[in-house]
Coordinates of N, CA, C and O in Angstrom, one line a residue:
M1 N 97.9 -8.5 -168.7 CA 99.0 -7.8 -169.3 C 99.2 -8.2 -170.7 O 99.1 -9.4 -171.0
M2 N 99.4 -7.2 -171.6 CA 99.6 -7.5 -173.0 C 101.1 -7.0 -173.4 O 101.6 -6.0 -172.8
C3 N 101.6 -7.6 -174.3 CA 103.0 -7.2 -174.8 C 102.8 -6.8 -176.3 O 103.2 -7.4 -177.2
N4 N 102.2 -5.6 -176.4 CA 101.8 -5.1 -177.8 C 102.1 -3.7 -178.0 O 101.6 -3.1 -179.0
Q5 N 102.9 -3.0 -177.2 CA 103.2 -1.6 -177.4 C 104.5 -1.5 -178.3 O 105.4 -2.2 -178.1
K6 N 104.5 -0.5 -179.2 CA 105.6 -0.3 -180.1 C 106.7 0.6 -179.4 O 107.8 0.6 -179.9
E7 N 106.3 1.4 -178.4 CA 107.2 2.3 -177.7 C 107.1 2.1 -176.2 O 106.0 1.7 -175.7
V8 N 108.1 2.4 -175.5 CA 108.1 2.3 -174.1 C 107.4 3.6 -173.5 O 107.9 4.7 -173.8
G9 N 106.4 3.4 -172.7 CA 105.7 4.5 -172.0 C 105.7 4.2 -170.5 O 106.3 3.2 -170.1
I10 N 105.0 4.9 -169.8 CA 105.0 4.8 -168.3 C 104.4 3.4 -167.9 O 104.9 2.8 -166.9
F11 N 103.5 2.8 -168.7 CA 102.9 1.5 -168.3 C 103.8 0.4 -168.7 O 103.5 -0.8 -168.3
E12 N 104.9 0.6 -169.4 CA 105.9 -0.4 -169.8 C 107.1 -0.4 -168.9 O 108.0 -1.2 -169.1
L13 N 107.1 0.4 -167.9 CA 108.2 0.5 -166.9 C 107.9 -0.3 -165.7 O 106.9 -0.2 -165.1
F14 N 108.9 -1.1 -165.3 CA 108.8 -1.9 -164.1 C 110.0 -1.8 -163.2 O 111.1 -1.8 -163.7
E15 N 109.8 -1.7 -161.9 CA 110.9 -1.7 -161.0 C 111.2 -3.2 -160.7 O 110.4 -3.9 -160.2
L16 N 112.5 -3.6 -160.9 CA 112.9 -4.9 -160.6 C 113.5 -4.9 -159.2 O 114.5 -4.2 -159.0
D17 N 112.9 -5.6 -158.3 CA 113.4 -5.7 -156.9 C 114.1 -7.0 -156.7 O 113.4 -8.1 -156.6
P18 N 115.4 -7.0 -156.7 CA 116.1 -8.3 -156.5 C 116.0 -8.9 -155.1 O 116.0 -8.2 -154.1
Q19 N 115.8 -10.3 -155.1 CA 115.7 -11.0 -153.9 C 116.9 -12.0 -153.9 O 117.7 -12.0 -154.8
E20 N 117.0 -12.9 -152.9 CA 118.0 -13.9 -152.9 C 117.9 -14.9 -154.0 O 116.8 -15.2 -154.4
G21 N 119.0 -15.4 -154.5 CA 119.0 -16.5 -155.5 C 118.6 -16.1 -156.9 O 118.0 -17.0 -157.6
G22 N 118.8 -14.9 -157.3 CA 118.4 -14.5 -158.6 C 116.9 -14.2 -158.8 O 116.4 -14.1 -159.9
I23 N 116.2 -14.2 -157.7 CA 114.7 -14.0 -157.8 C 114.4 -12.5 -157.8 O 115.1 -11.7 -157.1
I24 N 113.4 -12.1 -158.6 CA 113.0 -10.7 -158.6 C 111.5 -10.6 -158.4 O 110.8 -11.5 -158.6
T25 N 111.1 -9.4 -158.1 CA 109.7 -9.0 -158.2 C 109.6 -7.9 -159.2 O 110.6 -7.1 -159.3
L26 N 108.5 -7.7 -159.8 CA 108.2 -6.6 -160.7 C 107.1 -5.7 -160.2 O 106.0 -6.1 -160.1
L27 N 107.5 -4.5 -159.9 CA 106.6 -3.5 -159.4 C 106.2 -2.6 -160.6 O 107.1 -1.9 -161.2
G28 N 104.9 -2.5 -160.9 CA 104.5 -1.7 -162.0 C 104.3 -0.2 -161.7 O 104.4 0.2 -160.5
S29 N 104.1 0.6 -162.7 CA 103.9 2.1 -162.4 C 102.7 2.4 -161.6 O 102.5 3.4 -161.1
N30 N 101.8 1.4 -161.5 CA 100.6 1.5 -160.7 C 100.8 1.1 -159.2 O 99.9 1.1 -158.4
L31 N 102.1 0.9 -158.9 CA 102.6 0.5 -157.6 C 102.0 -0.9 -157.1 O 101.8 -1.1 -155.9
K32 N 101.7 -1.7 -158.1 CA 101.2 -3.1 -157.8 C 102.2 -4.1 -158.4 O 103.0 -3.7 -159.3
Y33 N 102.2 -5.3 -157.9 CA 103.2 -6.3 -158.4 C 102.6 -7.2 -159.5 O 101.4 -7.4 -159.5
V34 N 103.5 -7.6 -160.4 CA 103.1 -8.5 -161.4 C 103.0 -9.9 -160.8 O 103.8 -10.3 -160.1
S35 N 101.9 -10.6 -161.2 CA 101.7 -12.0 -160.7 C 101.6 -13.0 -161.9 O 101.0 -12.7 -163.0
S36 N 102.2 -14.1 -161.7 CA 102.2 -15.2 -162.7 C 100.8 -15.9 -162.7 O 100.5 -16.6 -163.6
N37 N 100.1 -15.7 -161.6 CA 98.8 -16.4 -161.4 C 99.0 -17.9 -161.6 O 98.1 -18.6 -162.0
N38 N 100.2 -18.4 -161.2 CA 100.6 -19.8 -161.2 C 100.4 -20.4 -162.6 O 100.2 -21.6 -162.8
G39 N 100.4 -19.6 -163.7 CA 100.2 -20.1 -165.0 C 98.8 -20.5 -165.4 O 98.5 -21.0 -166.5
K40 N 97.9 -20.4 -164.5 CA 96.5 -20.8 -164.7 C 95.6 -19.8 -165.4 O 94.5 -20.2 -165.8
S41 N 96.0 -18.6 -165.4 CA 95.3 -17.5 -166.1 C 96.3 -16.4 -166.5 O 97.5 -16.5 -166.1
P42 N 95.9 -15.5 -167.4 CA 96.9 -14.5 -167.8 C 97.5 -13.7 -166.7 O 96.9 -13.5 -165.6
M43 N 98.7 -13.2 -166.9 CA 99.4 -12.4 -165.9 C 98.7 -11.1 -165.7 O 98.1 -10.6 -166.6
R44 N 98.8 -10.6 -164.5 CA 98.2 -9.3 -164.1 C 99.2 -8.5 -163.3 O 100.0 -9.1 -162.6
C45 N 99.1 -7.2 -163.3 CA 99.9 -6.3 -162.5 C 98.9 -5.7 -161.5 O 98.5 -4.5 -161.6
D46 N 98.4 -6.5 -160.5 CA 97.4 -6.0 -159.6 C 97.5 -6.5 -158.1 O 96.6 -6.4 -157.4
R47 N 98.7 -7.0 -157.8 CA 98.9 -7.5 -156.4 C 99.5 -6.4 -155.5 O 100.5 -5.8 -155.9
S48 N 98.9 -6.2 -154.4 CA 99.5 -5.2 -153.4 C 100.7 -5.7 -152.6 O 101.4 -4.9 -152.1
A49 N 100.9 -7.0 -152.7 CA 102.1 -7.6 -152.0 C 102.7 -8.6 -152.9 O 102.1 -9.3 -153.7
A50 N 104.0 -8.8 -152.7 CA 104.8 -9.8 -153.5 C 104.9 -11.1 -152.7 O 105.7 -11.2 -151.8
K51 N 104.0 -12.0 -153.0 CA 104.0 -13.3 -152.4 C 104.5 -14.3 -153.4 O 105.2 -14.0 -154.3
E52 N 104.2 -15.6 -153.2 CA 104.7 -16.7 -153.9 C 104.6 -16.5 -155.5 O 105.6 -16.7 -156.2
W53 N 103.4 -16.2 -156.0 CA 103.2 -16.1 -157.4 C 103.7 -14.8 -158.0 O 103.6 -14.6 -159.2
E54 N 104.2 -13.9 -157.2 CA 104.8 -12.6 -157.7 C 106.3 -12.6 -157.7 O 106.9 -11.6 -157.8
R55 N 106.9 -13.8 -157.7 CA 108.4 -13.9 -157.7 C 108.8 -14.6 -159.0 O 108.2 -15.6 -159.3
F56 N 109.8 -14.1 -159.6 CA 110.3 -14.6 -160.9 C 111.8 -14.7 -160.8 O 112.5 -13.9 -160.2
K57 N 112.4 -15.7 -161.5 CA 113.8 -15.9 -161.7 C 114.2 -15.1 -162.9 O 113.6 -15.3 -164.0
F58 N 115.1 -14.2 -162.8 CA 115.5 -13.3 -163.9 C 116.8 -13.9 -164.5 O 117.8 -13.9 -163.9
I59 N 116.7 -14.5 -165.7 CA 117.7 -15.3 -166.3 C 118.3 -14.6 -167.5 O 117.6 -14.3 -168.5
H60 N 119.6 -14.3 -167.5 CA 120.3 -13.6 -168.6 C 120.5 -14.7 -169.7 O 121.1 -15.7 -169.5
K61 N 120.1 -14.3 -170.9 CA 120.2 -15.2 -172.1 C 121.3 -14.8 -173.0 O 122.2 -15.6 -173.3
S62 N 121.4 -13.6 -173.4 CA 122.4 -13.0 -174.2 C 122.3 -11.5 -174.3 O 121.3 -11.0 -174.2
E63 N 123.5 -10.9 -174.4 CA 123.6 -9.4 -174.4 C 122.5 -8.8 -173.4 O 122.6 -9.0 -172.2
N64 N 121.5 -8.1 -174.0 CA 120.4 -7.6 -173.1 C 119.1 -8.3 -173.2 O 118.0 -7.8 -173.0
I65 N 119.2 -9.6 -173.5 CA 118.0 -10.5 -173.6 C 117.9 -11.3 -172.4 O 118.9 -12.0 -171.9
Y66 N 116.7 -11.4 -171.8 CA 116.4 -12.1 -170.6 C 115.2 -12.9 -170.7 O 114.3 -12.7 -171.5
V67 N 115.1 -14.0 -169.9 CA 113.8 -14.7 -169.7 C 113.4 -14.7 -168.3 O 114.3 -14.5 -167.4
L68 N 112.1 -14.8 -168.0 CA 111.6 -14.8 -166.7 C 111.0 -16.2 -166.4 O 110.1 -16.6 -167.2
Q69 N 111.4 -16.8 -165.3 CA 110.8 -18.1 -164.9 C 110.0 -17.9 -163.6 O 110.6 -17.3 -162.7
A70 N 108.8 -18.3 -163.6 CA 107.9 -18.1 -162.5 C 108.1 -19.2 -161.4 O 108.8 -20.2 -161.7
N71 N 107.5 -18.9 -160.3 CA 107.6 -19.9 -159.2 C 107.1 -21.3 -159.6 O 107.5 -22.2 -159.0
N72 N 106.2 -21.4 -160.6 CA 105.7 -22.7 -161.0 C 106.7 -23.4 -161.9 O 106.4 -24.5 -162.4
G73 N 107.9 -22.8 -162.2 CA 108.9 -23.5 -163.0 C 108.7 -23.2 -164.5 O 109.5 -23.7 -165.3
K74 N 107.7 -22.5 -164.8 CA 107.4 -22.2 -166.3 C 107.8 -20.8 -166.6 O 108.0 -20.0 -165.7
Y75 N 107.9 -20.5 -167.9 CA 108.4 -19.3 -168.4 C 107.3 -18.3 -168.8 O 106.3 -18.7 -169.4
V76 N 107.6 -17.0 -168.6 CA 106.7 -16.0 -169.1 C 106.7 -15.9 -170.6 O 107.8 -15.9 -171.2
S77 N 105.6 -15.8 -171.2 CA 105.5 -15.7 -172.7 C 104.8 -14.4 -173.1 O 103.8 -14.0 -172.5
S78 N 105.3 -13.7 -174.1 CA 104.7 -12.5 -174.6 C 103.5 -12.8 -175.5 O 102.7 -11.9 -175.8
E79 N 103.3 -14.1 -175.8 CA 102.3 -14.5 -176.7 C 102.3 -13.8 -178.1 O 101.3 -13.6 -178.7
N80 N 103.5 -13.3 -178.4 CA 103.7 -12.5 -179.6 C 102.8 -11.3 -179.7 O 102.4 -10.8 -180.8
G81 N 102.3 -10.8 -178.6 CA 101.5 -9.6 -178.5 C 100.0 -9.9 -179.0 O 99.3 -8.9 -179.1
L82 N 99.7 -11.1 -179.2 CA 98.4 -11.5 -179.8 C 97.3 -11.9 -178.7 O 96.2 -12.0 -179.0
A83 N 97.8 -12.1 -177.5 CA 97.0 -12.5 -176.4 C 97.6 -12.0 -175.1 O 98.8 -11.7 -175.1
P84 N 96.9 -12.0 -174.0 CA 97.5 -11.6 -172.7 C 98.7 -12.5 -172.4 O 98.7 -13.7 -172.7
M85 N 99.7 -11.9 -171.8 CA 100.9 -12.6 -171.4 C 100.6 -13.7 -170.4 O 99.7 -13.6 -169.6
S86 N 101.3 -14.8 -170.5 CA 101.0 -16.0 -169.7 C 102.3 -16.5 -169.1 O 103.4 -16.1 -169.5
C87 N 102.2 -17.4 -168.2 CA 103.4 -18.0 -167.5 C 103.2 -19.5 -167.5 O 103.0 -20.1 -166.5
N88 N 103.2 -20.1 -168.8 CA 102.9 -21.5 -168.9 C 103.8 -22.3 -169.9 O 103.4 -23.3 -170.3
R89 N 104.9 -21.7 -170.2 CA 105.8 -22.3 -171.2 C 106.8 -23.2 -170.5 O 107.4 -22.8 -169.5
L90 N 107.0 -24.4 -171.0 CA 108.0 -25.3 -170.4 C 109.4 -25.0 -170.7 O 110.3 -25.3 -169.9
E91 N 109.7 -24.3 -171.8 CA 111.1 -23.9 -172.1 C 111.0 -22.5 -172.8 O 110.1 -22.2 -173.5
P92 N 112.1 -21.7 -172.6 CA 112.1 -20.4 -173.2 C 112.5 -20.4 -174.7 O 113.5 -20.9 -175.1
K93 N 111.6 -20.0 -175.6 CA 111.8 -19.9 -177.0 C 111.7 -18.4 -177.4 O 111.8 -17.5 -176.6
E94 N 111.3 -18.2 -178.7 CA 111.3 -16.8 -179.2 C 110.3 -15.9 -178.4 O 110.7 -14.8 -178.0
W95 N 109.1 -16.3 -178.1 CA 108.1 -15.4 -177.5 C 108.4 -15.3 -175.9 O 107.7 -14.6 -175.3
E96 N 109.3 -16.1 -175.4 CA 109.6 -16.0 -174.0 C 110.9 -15.3 -173.7 O 111.4 -15.3 -172.6
S97 N 111.4 -14.6 -174.7 CA 112.6 -13.8 -174.5 C 112.3 -12.3 -174.5 O 111.5 -11.8 -175.4
F98 N 112.9 -11.5 -173.6 CA 112.6 -10.1 -173.5 C 113.8 -9.3 -173.5 O 114.8 -9.6 -172.9
E99 N 113.8 -8.2 -174.2 CA 114.9 -7.3 -174.3 C 114.7 -6.2 -173.2 O 113.7 -5.6 -173.1
I100 N 115.7 -6.1 -172.4 CA 115.7 -5.1 -171.3 C 116.5 -3.9 -171.9 O 117.7 -4.0 -172.2
Y101 N 115.8 -2.7 -171.9 CA 116.4 -1.5 -172.5 C 117.4 -0.9 -171.5 O 118.4 -0.4 -171.9
E102 N 117.0 -0.8 -170.3 CA 117.8 -0.1 -169.3 C 117.5 -0.6 -167.9 O 116.3 -0.7 -167.6
I103 N 118.5 -0.8 -167.2 CA 118.3 -1.2 -165.8 C 119.0 -0.1 -165.0 O 120.2 0.2 -165.1
V104 N 118.2 0.6 -164.2 CA 118.6 1.8 -163.4 C 118.5 1.3 -162.0 O 117.5 0.9 -161.5
P105 N 119.7 1.4 -161.2 CA 119.6 1.0 -159.8 C 118.6 1.9 -159.0 O 118.5 3.1 -159.3
H106 N 117.9 1.2 -158.2 CA 116.9 1.9 -157.3 C 117.7 2.6 -156.2 O 118.5 2.0 -155.5
E107 N 117.4 3.9 -156.0 CA 118.1 4.6 -154.9 C 117.3 4.5 -153.6 O 116.1 4.6 -153.6
V108 N 118.0 4.2 -152.6 CA 117.4 4.0 -151.3 C 117.5 5.3 -150.5 O 118.6 5.9 -150.4
D109 N 116.4 5.7 -149.9 CA 116.4 6.9 -149.1 C 116.9 6.5 -147.7 O 116.6 5.5 -147.2
D110 N 117.8 7.4 -147.2 CA 118.3 7.1 -145.8 C 117.4 7.7 -144.8 O 116.7 8.5 -144.8

């Protein structure tokens, strides 16, 4: 996964599925889950199920700025768009903050 697009398109949209304790999963437009890969390799959106490495803590920082903390306790980094996104930062700084443009509630079919 790269963080290098100037505009939001279909591949930049993710469904946030809230779990208990402020934990979320991210479902991509390809219907696969984002994985932190335990911080050992770049993040990918290729998992068919949300298991341990596909869970993130969604932390509100300010206004519409958020950080994501993975199951390994480290933070997701955009790498300033110069390299694939990783989950290996010990604390959230500039490249570990993300602006959320819109959160739309998921409608459940009855």
